[in-house]
Amino acid sequence: MELFIQDFISSNNYDDLKQEDILERRISPYATLRPGDLAALLKLSTVPIPLSSYAHGSGSNNHSQRPSINTIFEKKRTTSTGDSDDEKNEECVDVVCNAADNGHVPTLYVVKNIKQHEMPVIGFFVDKRICPGFRYKVRRVNSEKFFWNNEARCLESIGTGYGARLTFSGDKLNYNENYFWSDSNPEGFAFSIQAVDVGQKFLVQDSADTVVGEAVVERFHGAQAETSMSSCRSGVTKHVSVTMTCKVTYYQRHHHGLKELWRHTNEETVSGEAVLHRPKASRKASLTAINKVYLPRVGQCSLLPDC
């Protein structure tokens, strides 16, 4: 077989290859690899020589351009998907996790190709920023598909022991199947916090604490990334950076104190810091406000959830 491949590859006459036969072999998912197929693949994978050049026998000086087998079968790094175009283009990194940081045995793990805003879970290691009561989107590191049809769910508990059981809110009261163990996937898991949702409504409050309009979230730009977390007697507070496009409707106030909505709305792209707080006596966190928002018509303002 090796002698056949060498003789086939060293041939300078590309008319020996029929384009129809070659293409039929390459596109068929059920074809069996034959010696001639590998030689044809080596010739047809030469860049930038098109197939038409082989048909006219113009390949006698192209031996130096033939790629190696490793080049042909090289794995290409694909761009991960996300909720927005900016998140799809977000750079992936490798993270070294030490289980000793969580009080477990000093085991080192490497989570590969995880997004910068994601928090890793692997083996005995659970990122300290992952906290019950907050909503997360979860995926396996070796997969781009999120659990629960791309829906963020509230983390209810993190079990004790080395292989921690992570339980999320379910749809059934008597039986909850939304759980998994931290060591159940060799490549690990990636957690993304979810603070704000598309379609969520807010009241616009200016720097004088006056409500001057309403806002509805249309879409997000980039990921929702946790920037800080604090814990005290009153509970746990997280700050999450968000960038989003909202439809903003401003109020028109009259001298007698009444207000009415303008007939037109403006689309505004804003960035801010969402504040999530989980009281000590509560099992779920709630969105308090989105601070540090700037609107051209209002200036510095805050967005308050319109419950």
JSON list of N, CA, C and O in Angstrom, two decimals, residues 202-255:
[
{"chain": "A", "resi": 202, "resn": "PHE", "atom": "N", "xyz": [-37.98, 48.47, 33.32]},
{"chain": "A", "resi": 202, "resn": "PHE", "atom": "CA", "xyz": [-37.35, 49.26, 34.37]},
{"chain": "A", "resi": 202, "resn": "PHE", "atom": "C", "xyz": [-37.94, 50.67, 34.37]},
{"chain": "A", "resi": 202, "resn": "PHE", "atom": "O", "xyz": [-38.46, 51.16, 33.35]},
{"chain": "A", "resi": 203, "resn": "LEU", "atom": "N", "xyz": [-37.85, 51.30, 35.53]},
{"chain": "A", "resi": 203, "resn": "LEU", "atom": "CA", "xyz": [-38.14, 52.73, 35.67]},
{"chain": "A", "resi": 203, "resn": "LEU", "atom": "C", "xyz": [-36.82, 53.48, 35.65]},
{"chain": "A", "resi": 203, "resn": "LEU", "atom": "O", "xyz": [-35.85, 53.07, 36.30]},
{"chain": "A", "resi": 204, "resn": "VAL", "atom": "N", "xyz": [-36.78, 54.59, 34.91]},
{"chain": "A", "resi": 204, "resn": "VAL", "atom": "CA", "xyz": [-35.57, 55.40, 34.81]},
{"chain": "A", "resi": 204, "resn": "VAL", "atom": "C", "xyz": [-35.60, 56.46, 35.91]},
{"chain": "A", "resi": 204, "resn": "VAL", "atom": "O", "xyz": [-36.51, 57.30, 35.95]},
{"chain": "A", "resi": 205, "resn": "GLN", "atom": "N", "xyz": [-34.60, 56.43, 36.78]},
{"chain": "A", "resi": 205, "resn": "GLN", "atom": "CA", "xyz": [-34.52, 57.37, 37.90]},
{"chain": "A", "resi": 205, "resn": "GLN", "atom": "C", "xyz": [-33.28, 58.23, 37.75]},
{"chain": "A", "resi": 205, "resn": "GLN", "atom": "O", "xyz": [-32.17, 57.71, 37.63]},
{"chain": "A", "resi": 206, "resn": "ASP", "atom": "N", "xyz": [-33.47, 59.54, 37.72]},
{"chain": "A", "resi": 206, "resn": "ASP", "atom": "CA", "xyz": [-32.33, 60.44, 37.52]},
{"chain": "A", "resi": 206, "resn": "ASP", "atom": "C", "xyz": [-31.56, 60.63, 38.82]},
{"chain": "A", "resi": 206, "resn": "ASP", "atom": "O", "xyz": [-31.86, 60.02, 39.85]},
{"chain": "A", "resi": 207, "resn": "SER", "atom": "N", "xyz": [-30.56, 61.50, 38.78]},
{"chain": "A", "resi": 207, "resn": "SER", "atom": "CA", "xyz": [-29.69, 61.72, 39.94]},
{"chain": "A", "resi": 207, "resn": "SER", "atom": "C", "xyz": [-30.42, 62.37, 41.11]},
{"chain": "A", "resi": 207, "resn": "SER", "atom": "O", "xyz": [-29.94, 62.33, 42.25]},
{"chain": "A", "resi": 208, "resn": "ALA", "atom": "N", "xyz": [-31.58, 62.99, 40.85]},
{"chain": "A", "resi": 208, "resn": "ALA", "atom": "CA", "xyz": [-32.38, 63.60, 41.92]},
{"chain": "A", "resi": 208, "resn": "ALA", "atom": "C", "xyz": [-33.43, 62.65, 42.46]},
{"chain": "A", "resi": 208, "resn": "ALA", "atom": "O", "xyz": [-34.37, 63.07, 43.15]},
{"chain": "A", "resi": 209, "resn": "ASP", "atom": "N", "xyz": [-33.31, 61.35, 42.12]},
{"chain": "A", "resi": 209, "resn": "ASP", "atom": "CA", "xyz": [-34.24, 60.31, 42.56]},
{"chain": "A", "resi": 209, "resn": "ASP", "atom": "C", "xyz": [-35.65, 60.54, 42.03]},
{"chain": "A", "resi": 209, "resn": "ASP", "atom": "O", "xyz": [-36.65, 60.13, 42.66]},
{"chain": "A", "resi": 210, "resn": "THR", "atom": "N", "xyz": [-35.75, 61.15, 40.87]},
{"chain": "A", "resi": 210, "resn": "THR", "atom": "CA", "xyz": [-37.04, 61.38, 40.23]},
{"chain": "A", "resi": 210, "resn": "THR", "atom": "C", "xyz": [-37.21, 60.42, 39.06]},
{"chain": "A", "resi": 210, "resn": "THR", "atom": "O", "xyz": [-36.30, 60.25, 38.24]},
{"chain": "A", "resi": 211, "resn": "VAL", "atom": "N", "xyz": [-38.35, 59.76, 39.00]},
{"chain": "A", "resi": 211, "resn": "VAL", "atom": "CA", "xyz": [-38.63, 58.83, 37.89]},
{"chain": "A", "resi": 211, "resn": "VAL", "atom": "C", "xyz": [-38.99, 59.65, 36.66]},
{"chain": "A", "resi": 211, "resn": "VAL", "atom": "O", "xyz": [-39.97, 60.40, 36.66]},
{"chain": "A", "resi": 212, "resn": "VAL", "atom": "N", "xyz": [-38.19, 59.52, 35.61]},
{"chain": "A", "resi": 212, "resn": "VAL", "atom": "CA", "xyz": [-38.36, 60.36, 34.42]},
{"chain": "A", "resi": 212, "resn": "VAL", "atom": "C", "xyz": [-38.72, 59.54, 33.18]},
{"chain": "A", "resi": 212, "resn": "VAL", "atom": "O", "xyz": [-38.87, 60.11, 32.10]},
{"chain": "A", "resi": 213, "resn": "GLY", "atom": "N", "xyz": [-38.87, 58.22, 33.31]},
{"chain": "A", "resi": 213, "resn": "GLY", "atom": "CA", "xyz": [-39.23, 57.44, 32.14]},
{"chain": "A", "resi": 213, "resn": "GLY", "atom": "C", "xyz": [-39.24, 55.94, 32.42]},
{"chain": "A", "resi": 213, "resn": "GLY", "atom": "O", "xyz": [-39.10, 55.50, 33.57]},
{"chain": "A", "resi": 214, "resn": "GLU", "atom": "N", "xyz": [-39.42, 55.19, 31.34]},
{"chain": "A", "resi": 214, "resn": "GLU", "atom": "CA", "xyz": [-39.45, 53.73, 31.41]},
{"chain": "A", "resi": 214, "resn": "GLU", "atom": "C", "xyz": [-38.49, 53.16, 30.38]},
{"chain": "A", "resi": 214, "resn": "GLU", "atom": "O", "xyz": [-38.22, 53.79, 29.35]},
{"chain": "A", "resi": 215, "resn": "ALA", "atom": "N", "xyz": [-38.00, 51.96, 30.64]},
{"chain": "A", "resi": 215, "resn": "ALA", "atom": "CA", "xyz": [-37.07, 51.30, 29.72]},
{"chain": "A", "resi": 215, "resn": "ALA", "atom": "C", "xyz": [-37.39, 49.81, 29.65]},
{"chain": "A", "resi": 215, "resn": "ALA", "atom": "O", "xyz": [-37.74, 49.20, 30.66]},
{"chain": "A", "resi": 216, "resn": "VAL", "atom": "N", "xyz": [-37.27, 49.25, 28.45]},
{"chain": "A", "resi": 216, "resn": "VAL", "atom": "CA", "xyz": [-37.48, 47.82, 28.22]},
{"chain": "A", "resi": 216, "resn": "VAL", "atom": "C", "xyz": [-36.25, 47.27, 27.53]},
{"chain": "A", "resi": 216, "resn": "VAL", "atom": "O", "xyz": [-35.79, 47.83, 26.53]},
{"chain": "A", "resi": 217, "resn": "VAL", "atom": "N", "xyz": [-35.69, 46.20, 28.06]},
{"chain": "A", "resi": 217, "resn": "VAL", "atom": "CA", "xyz": [-34.48, 45.60, 27.49]},
{"chain": "A", "resi": 217, "resn": "VAL", "atom": "C", "xyz": [-34.82, 44.90, 26.18]},
{"chain": "A", "resi": 217, "resn": "VAL", "atom": "O", "xyz": [-35.70, 44.04, 26.14]},
{"chain": "A", "resi": 218, "resn": "GLU", "atom": "N", "xyz": [-34.09, 45.26, 25.12]},
{"chain": "A", "resi": 218, "resn": "GLU", "atom": "CA", "xyz": [-34.30, 44.66, 23.80]},
{"chain": "A", "resi": 218, "resn": "GLU", "atom": "C", "xyz": [-33.29, 43.55, 23.51]},
{"chain": "A", "resi": 218, "resn": "GLU", "atom": "O", "xyz": [-33.65, 42.48, 23.05]},
{"chain": "A", "resi": 219, "resn": "ARG", "atom": "N", "xyz": [-32.04, 43.81, 23.77]},
{"chain": "A", "resi": 219, "resn": "ARG", "atom": "CA", "xyz": [-30.98, 42.81, 23.50]},
{"chain": "A", "resi": 219, "resn": "ARG", "atom": "C", "xyz": [-29.73, 43.19, 24.27]},
{"chain": "A", "resi": 219, "resn": "ARG", "atom": "O", "xyz": [-29.59, 44.32, 24.75]},
{"chain": "A", "resi": 220, "resn": "PHE", "atom": "N", "xyz": [-28.83, 42.23, 24.37]},
{"chain": "A", "resi": 220, "resn": "PHE", "atom": "CA", "xyz": [-27.57, 42.42, 25.08]},
{"chain": "A", "resi": 220, "resn": "PHE", "atom": "C", "xyz": [-26.41, 42.46, 24.11]},
{"chain": "A", "resi": 220, "resn": "PHE", "atom": "O", "xyz": [-26.45, 41.89, 23.02]},
{"chain": "A", "resi": 221, "resn": "HIS", "atom": "N", "xyz": [-25.35, 43.13, 24.53]},
{"chain": "A", "resi": 221, "resn": "HIS", "atom": "CA", "xyz": [-24.11, 43.20, 23.77]},
{"chain": "A", "resi": 221, "resn": "HIS", "atom": "C", "xyz": [-23.00, 42.65, 24.67]},
{"chain": "A", "resi": 221, "resn": "HIS", "atom": "O", "xyz": [-22.63, 43.26, 25.67]},
{"chain": "A", "resi": 222, "resn": "GLY", "atom": "N", "xyz": [-22.49, 41.50, 24.32]},
{"chain": "A", "resi": 222, "resn": "GLY", "atom": "CA", "xyz": [-21.49, 40.88, 25.17]},
{"chain": "A", "resi": 222, "resn": "GLY", "atom": "C", "xyz": [-22.13, 40.11, 26.31]},
{"chain": "A", "resi": 222, "resn": "GLY", "atom": "O", "xyz": [-23.36, 40.00, 26.43]},
{"chain": "A", "resi": 223, "resn": "ALA", "atom": "N", "xyz": [-21.29, 39.59, 27.16]},
{"chain": "A", "resi": 223, "resn": "ALA", "atom": "CA", "xyz": [-21.76, 38.74, 28.26]},
{"chain": "A", "resi": 223, "resn": "ALA", "atom": "C", "xyz": [-22.04, 39.57, 29.51]},
{"chain": "A", "resi": 223, "resn": "ALA", "atom": "O", "xyz": [-21.54, 40.68, 29.67]},
{"chain": "A", "resi": 224, "resn": "GLN", "atom": "N", "xyz": [-22.85, 39.01, 30.40]},
{"chain": "A", "resi": 224, "resn": "GLN", "atom": "CA", "xyz": [-23.05, 39.58, 31.72]},
{"chain": "A", "resi": 224, "resn": "GLN", "atom": "C", "xyz": [-21.96, 39.01, 32.61]},
{"chain": "A", "resi": 224, "resn": "GLN", "atom": "O", "xyz": [-21.96, 37.82, 32.91]},
{"chain": "A", "resi": 225, "resn": "ALA", "atom": "N", "xyz": [-21.06, 39.86, 33.03]},
{"chain": "A", "resi": 225, "resn": "ALA", "atom": "CA", "xyz": [-19.86, 39.41, 33.75]},
{"chain": "A", "resi": 225, "resn": "ALA", "atom": "C", "xyz": [-19.89, 39.91, 35.18]},
{"chain": "A", "resi": 225, "resn": "ALA", "atom": "O", "xyz": [-20.08, 41.11, 35.44]},
{"chain": "A", "resi": 226, "resn": "GLU", "atom": "N", "xyz": [-19.67, 39.00, 36.12]},
{"chain": "A", "resi": 226, "resn": "GLU", "atom": "CA", "xyz": [-19.61, 39.38, 37.53]},
{"chain": "A", "resi": 226, "resn": "GLU", "atom": "C", "xyz": [-18.31, 40.13, 37.82]},
{"chain": "A", "resi": 226, "resn": "GLU", "atom": "O", "xyz": [-17.23, 39.68, 37.44]},
{"chain": "A", "resi": 227, "resn": "THR", "atom": "N", "xyz": [-18.43, 41.27, 38.48]},
{"chain": "A", "resi": 227, "resn": "THR", "atom": "CA", "xyz": [-17.26, 42.09, 38.78]},
{"chain": "A", "resi": 227, "resn": "THR", "atom": "C", "xyz": [-16.84, 42.01, 40.24]},
{"chain": "A", "resi": 227, "resn": "THR", "atom": "O", "xyz": [-15.66, 42.17, 40.56]},
{"chain": "A", "resi": 228, "resn": "SER", "atom": "N", "xyz": [-17.79, 41.78, 41.16]},
{"chain": "A", "resi": 228, "resn": "SER", "atom": "CA", "xyz": [-17.43, 41.69, 42.57]},
{"chain": "A", "resi": 228, "resn": "SER", "atom": "C", "xyz": [-18.54, 40.99, 43.34]},
{"chain": "A", "resi": 228, "resn": "SER", "atom": "O", "xyz": [-19.69, 40.90, 42.89]},
{"chain": "A", "resi": 229, "resn": "MET", "atom": "N", "xyz": [-18.17, 40.49, 44.53]},
{"chain": "A", "resi": 229, "resn": "MET", "atom": "CA", "xyz": [-19.13, 39.83, 45.41]},
{"chain": "A", "resi": 229, "resn": "MET", "atom": "C", "xyz": [-18.75, 40.16, 46.86]},
{"chain": "A", "resi": 229, "resn": "MET", "atom": "O", "xyz": [-17.57, 40.15, 47.21]},
{"chain": "A", "resi": 230, "resn": "SER", "atom": "N", "xyz": [-19.74, 40.43, 47.68]},
{"chain": "A", "resi": 230, "resn": "SER", "atom": "CA", "xyz": [-19.50, 40.72, 49.09]},
{"chain": "A", "resi": 230, "resn": "SER", "atom": "C", "xyz": [-20.53, 39.99, 49.93]},
{"chain": "A", "resi": 230, "resn": "SER", "atom": "O", "xyz": [-21.66, 39.77, 49.50]},
{"chain": "A", "resi": 231, "resn": "SER", "atom": "N", "xyz": [-20.11, 39.65, 51.15]},
{"chain": "A", "resi": 231, "resn": "SER", "atom": "CA", "xyz": [-21.00, 38.94, 52.06]},
{"chain": "A", "resi": 231, "resn": "SER", "atom": "C", "xyz": [-20.95, 39.61, 53.42]},
{"chain": "A", "resi": 231, "resn": "SER", "atom": "O", "xyz": [-19.88, 39.98, 53.92]},
{"chain": "A", "resi": 232, "resn": "CYS", "atom": "N", "xyz": [-22.12, 39.79, 54.02]},
{"chain": "A", "resi": 232, "resn": "CYS", "atom": "CA", "xyz": [-22.21, 40.41, 55.34]},
{"chain": "A", "resi": 232, "resn": "CYS", "atom": "C", "xyz": [-23.40, 39.80, 56.08]},
{"chain": "A", "resi": 232, "resn": "CYS", "atom": "O", "xyz": [-23.99, 38.82, 55.61]},
{"chain": "A", "resi": 233, "resn": "ARG", "atom": "N", "xyz": [-23.74, 40.37, 57.20]},
{"chain": "A", "resi": 233, "resn": "ARG", "atom": "CA", "xyz": [-24.83, 39.83, 58.01]},
{"chain": "A", "resi": 233, "resn": "ARG", "atom": "C", "xyz": [-26.17, 39.89, 57.28]},
{"chain": "A", "resi": 233, "resn": "ARG", "atom": "O", "xyz": [-27.04, 39.05, 57.50]},
{"chain": "A", "resi": 234, "resn": "SER", "atom": "N", "xyz": [-26.33, 40.89, 56.43]},
{"chain": "A", "resi": 234, "resn": "SER", "atom": "CA", "xyz": [-27.61, 41.03, 55.74]},
{"chain": "A", "resi": 234, "resn": "SER", "atom": "C", "xyz": [-27.78, 40.08, 54.57]},
{"chain": "A", "resi": 234, "resn": "SER", "atom": "O", "xyz": [-28.89, 39.84, 54.11]},
{"chain": "A", "resi": 235, "resn": "GLY", "atom": "N", "xyz": [-26.68, 39.54, 54.08]},
{"chain": "A", "resi": 235, "resn": "GLY", "atom": "CA", "xyz": [-26.79, 38.63, 52.95]},
{"chain": "A", "resi": 235, "resn": "GLY", "atom": "C", "xyz": [-25.61, 38.75, 52.01]},
{"chain": "A", "resi": 235, "resn": "GLY", "atom": "O", "xyz": [-24.53, 39.25, 52.36]},
{"chain": "A", "resi": 236, "resn": "VAL", "atom": "N", "xyz": [-25.81, 38.30, 50.77]},
{"chain": "A", "resi": 236, "resn": "VAL", "atom": "CA", "xyz": [-24.77, 38.29, 49.74]},
{"chain": "A", "resi": 236, "resn": "VAL", "atom": "C", "xyz": [-25.17, 39.26, 48.64]},
{"chain": "A", "resi": 236, "resn": "VAL", "atom": "O", "xyz": [-26.32, 39.27, 48.18]},
{"chain": "A", "resi": 237, "resn": "THR", "atom": "N", "xyz": [-24.21, 40.06, 48.20]},
{"chain": "A", "resi": 237, "resn": "THR", "atom": "CA", "xyz": [-24.45, 41.03, 47.14]},
{"chain": "A", "resi": 237, "resn": "THR", "atom": "C", "xyz": [-23.44, 40.81, 46.02]},
{"chain": "A", "resi": 237, "resn": "THR", "atom": "O", "xyz": [-22.24, 40.66, 46.27]},
{"chain": "A", "resi": 238, "resn": "LYS", "atom": "N", "xyz": [-23.93, 40.80, 44.80]},
{"chain": "A", "resi": 238, "resn": "LYS", "atom": "CA", "xyz": [-23.08, 40.66, 43.62]},
{"chain": "A", "resi": 238, "resn": "LYS", "atom": "C", "xyz": [-23.28, 41.86, 42.70]},
{"chain": "A", "resi": 238, "resn": "LYS", "atom": "O", "xyz": [-24.39, 42.39, 42.57]},
{"chain": "A", "resi": 239, "resn": "HIS", "atom": "N", "xyz": [-22.20, 42.25, 42.03]},
{"chain": "A", "resi": 239, "resn": "HIS", "atom": "CA", "xyz": [-22.25, 43.32, 41.02]},
{"chain": "A", "resi": 239, "resn": "HIS", "atom": "C", "xyz": [-21.89, 42.70, 39.68]},
{"chain": "A", "resi": 239, "resn": "HIS", "atom": "O", "xyz": [-20.86, 42.03, 39.54]},
{"chain": "A", "resi": 240, "resn": "VAL", "atom": "N", "xyz": [-22.75, 42.94, 38.70]},
{"chain": "A", "resi": 240, "resn": "VAL", "atom": "CA", "xyz": [-22.61, 42.33, 37.37]},
{"chain": "A", "resi": 240, "resn": "VAL", "atom": "C", "xyz": [-22.60, 43.42, 36.31]},
{"chain": "A", "resi": 240, "resn": "VAL", "atom": "O", "xyz": [-23.50, 44.28, 36.29]},
{"chain": "A", "resi": 241, "resn": "SER", "atom": "N", "xyz": [-21.60, 43.40, 35.47]},
{"chain": "A", "resi": 241, "resn": "SER", "atom": "CA", "xyz": [-21.49, 44.37, 34.38]},
{"chain": "A", "resi": 241, "resn": "SER", "atom": "C", "xyz": [-22.36, 43.94, 33.20]},
{"chain": "A", "resi": 241, "resn": "SER", "atom": "O", "xyz": [-22.28, 42.78, 32.75]},
{"chain": "A", "resi": 242, "resn": "VAL", "atom": "N", "xyz": [-23.18, 44.87, 32.69]},
{"chain": "A", "resi": 242, "resn": "VAL", "atom": "CA", "xyz": [-24.07, 44.57, 31.57]},
{"chain": "A", "resi": 242, "resn": "VAL", "atom": "C", "xyz": [-23.99, 45.70, 30.54]},
{"chain": "A", "resi": 242, "resn": "VAL", "atom": "O", "xyz": [-23.81, 46.88, 30.89]},
{"chain": "A", "resi": 243, "resn": "THR", "atom": "N", "xyz": [-24.13, 45.33, 29.28]},
{"chain": "A", "resi": 243, "resn": "THR", "atom": "CA", "xyz": [-24.26, 46.29, 28.17]},
{"chain": "A", "resi": 243, "resn": "THR", "atom": "C", "xyz": [-25.44, 45.85, 27.33]},
{"chain": "A", "resi": 243, "resn": "THR", "atom": "O", "xyz": [-25.48, 44.70, 26.87]},
{"chain": "A", "resi": 244, "resn": "MET", "atom": "N", "xyz": [-26.40, 46.75, 27.11]},
{"chain": "A", "resi": 244, "resn": "MET", "atom": "CA", "xyz": [-27.65, 46.35, 26.47]},
{"chain": "A", "resi": 244, "resn": "MET", "atom": "C", "xyz": [-28.27, 47.51, 25.72]},
{"chain": "A", "resi": 244, "resn": "MET", "atom": "O", "xyz": [-27.92, 48.68, 25.93]},
{"chain": "A", "resi": 245, "resn": "THR", "atom": "N", "xyz": [-29.18, 47.15, 24.83]},
{"chain": "A", "resi": 245, "resn": "THR", "atom": "CA", "xyz": [-29.97, 48.14, 24.10]},
{"chain": "A", "resi": 245, "resn": "THR", "atom": "C", "xyz": [-31.38, 48.13, 24.65]},
{"chain": "A", "resi": 245, "resn": "THR", "atom": "O", "xyz": [-32.00, 47.06, 24.76]},
{"chain": "A", "resi": 246, "resn": "CYS", "atom": "N", "xyz": [-31.88, 49.30, 25.02]},
{"chain": "A", "resi": 246, "resn": "CYS", "atom": "CA", "xyz": [-33.21, 49.44, 25.61]},
{"chain": "A", "resi": 246, "resn": "CYS", "atom": "C", "xyz": [-34.07, 50.39, 24.80]},
{"chain": "A", "resi": 246, "resn": "CYS", "atom": "O", "xyz": [-33.56, 51.32, 24.16]},
{"chain": "A", "resi": 247, "resn": "LYS", "atom": "N", "xyz": [-35.35, 50.16, 24.83]},
{"chain": "A", "resi": 247, "resn": "LYS", "atom": "CA", "xyz": [-36.32, 51.13, 24.32]},
{"chain": "A", "resi": 247, "resn": "LYS", "atom": "C", "xyz": [-36.75, 52.00, 25.49]},
{"chain": "A", "resi": 247, "resn": "LYS", "atom": "O", "xyz": [-37.36, 51.53, 26.44]},
{"chain": "A", "resi": 248, "resn": "VAL", "atom": "N", "xyz": [-36.42, 53.28, 25.40]},
{"chain": "A", "resi": 248, "resn": "VAL", "atom": "CA", "xyz": [-36.66, 54.22, 26.50]},
{"chain": "A", "resi": 248, "resn": "VAL", "atom": "C", "xyz": [-37.78, 55.16, 26.13]},
{"chain": "A", "resi": 248, "resn": "VAL", "atom": "O", "xyz": [-37.76, 55.78, 25.06]},
{"chain": "A", "resi": 249, "resn": "THR", "atom": "N", "xyz": [-38.76, 55.26, 27.01]},
{"chain": "A", "resi": 249, "resn": "THR", "atom": "CA", "xyz": [-39.87, 56.19, 26.85]},
{"chain": "A", "resi": 249, "resn": "THR", "atom": "C", "xyz": [-39.81, 57.20, 27.99]},
{"chain": "A", "resi": 249, "resn": "THR", "atom": "O", "xyz": [-39.87, 56.81, 29.16]},
{"chain": "A", "resi": 250, "resn": "TYR", "atom": "N", "xyz": [-39.69, 58.47, 27.67]},
{"chain": "A", "resi": 250, "resn": "TYR", "atom": "CA", "xyz": [-39.54, 59.51, 28.69]},
{"chain": "A", "resi": 250, "resn": "TYR", "atom": "C", "xyz": [-40.90, 60.09, 29.06]},
{"chain": "A", "resi": 250, "resn": "TYR", "atom": "O", "xyz": [-41.82, 60.16, 28.22]},
{"chain": "A", "resi": 251, "resn": "TYR", "atom": "N", "xyz": [-41.02, 60.52, 30.32]},
{"chain": "A", "resi": 251, "resn": "TYR", "atom": "CA", "xyz": [-42.23, 61.16, 30.80]},
{"chain": "A", "resi": 251, "resn": "TYR", "atom": "C", "xyz": [-42.20, 62.64, 30.45]},
{"chain": "A", "resi": 251, "resn": "TYR", "atom": "O", "xyz": [-41.14, 63.27, 30.44]},
{"chain": "A", "resi": 252, "resn": "GLN", "atom": "N", "xyz": [-43.38, 63.18, 30.19]},
{"chain": "A", "resi": 252, "resn": "GLN", "atom": "CA", "xyz": [-43.53, 64.63, 30.02]},
{"chain": "A", "resi": 252, "resn": "GLN", "atom": "C", "xyz": [-44.37, 65.14, 31.18]},
{"chain": "A", "resi": 252, "resn": "GLN", "atom": "O", "xyz": [-45.53, 64.80, 31.31]},
{"chain": "A", "resi": 253, "resn": "ARG", "atom": "N", "xyz": [-43.74, 65.92, 32.02]},
{"chain": "A", "resi": 253, "resn": "ARG", "atom": "CA", "xyz": [-44.41, 66.37, 33.24]},
{"chain": "A", "resi": 253, "resn": "ARG", "atom": "C", "xyz": [-45.07, 67.73, 33.02]},
{"chain": "A", "resi": 253, "resn": "ARG", "atom": "O", "xyz": [-44.58, 68.58, 32.29]},
{"chain": "A", "resi": 254, "resn": "HIS", "atom": "N", "xyz": [-46.20, 67.89, 33.71]},
{"chain": "A", "resi": 254, "resn": "HIS", "atom": "CA", "xyz": [-46.95, 69.14, 33.68]},
{"chain": "A", "resi": 254, "resn": "HIS", "atom": "C", "xyz": [-46.82, 69.85, 35.02]},
{"chain": "A", "resi": 254, "resn": "HIS", "atom": "O", "xyz": [-46.39, 69.27, 36.02]},
{"chain": "A", "resi": 255, "resn": "HIS", "atom": "N", "xyz": [-47.21, 71.10, 35.04]},
{"chain": "A", "resi": 255, "resn": "HIS", "atom": "CA", "xyz": [-47.05, 71.91, 36.25]},
{"chain": "A", "resi": 255, "resn": "HIS", "atom": "C", "xyz": [-47.94, 71.41, 37.39]},
{"chain": "A", "resi": 255, "resn": "HIS", "atom": "O", "xyz": [-47.61, 71.58, 38.55]}
]
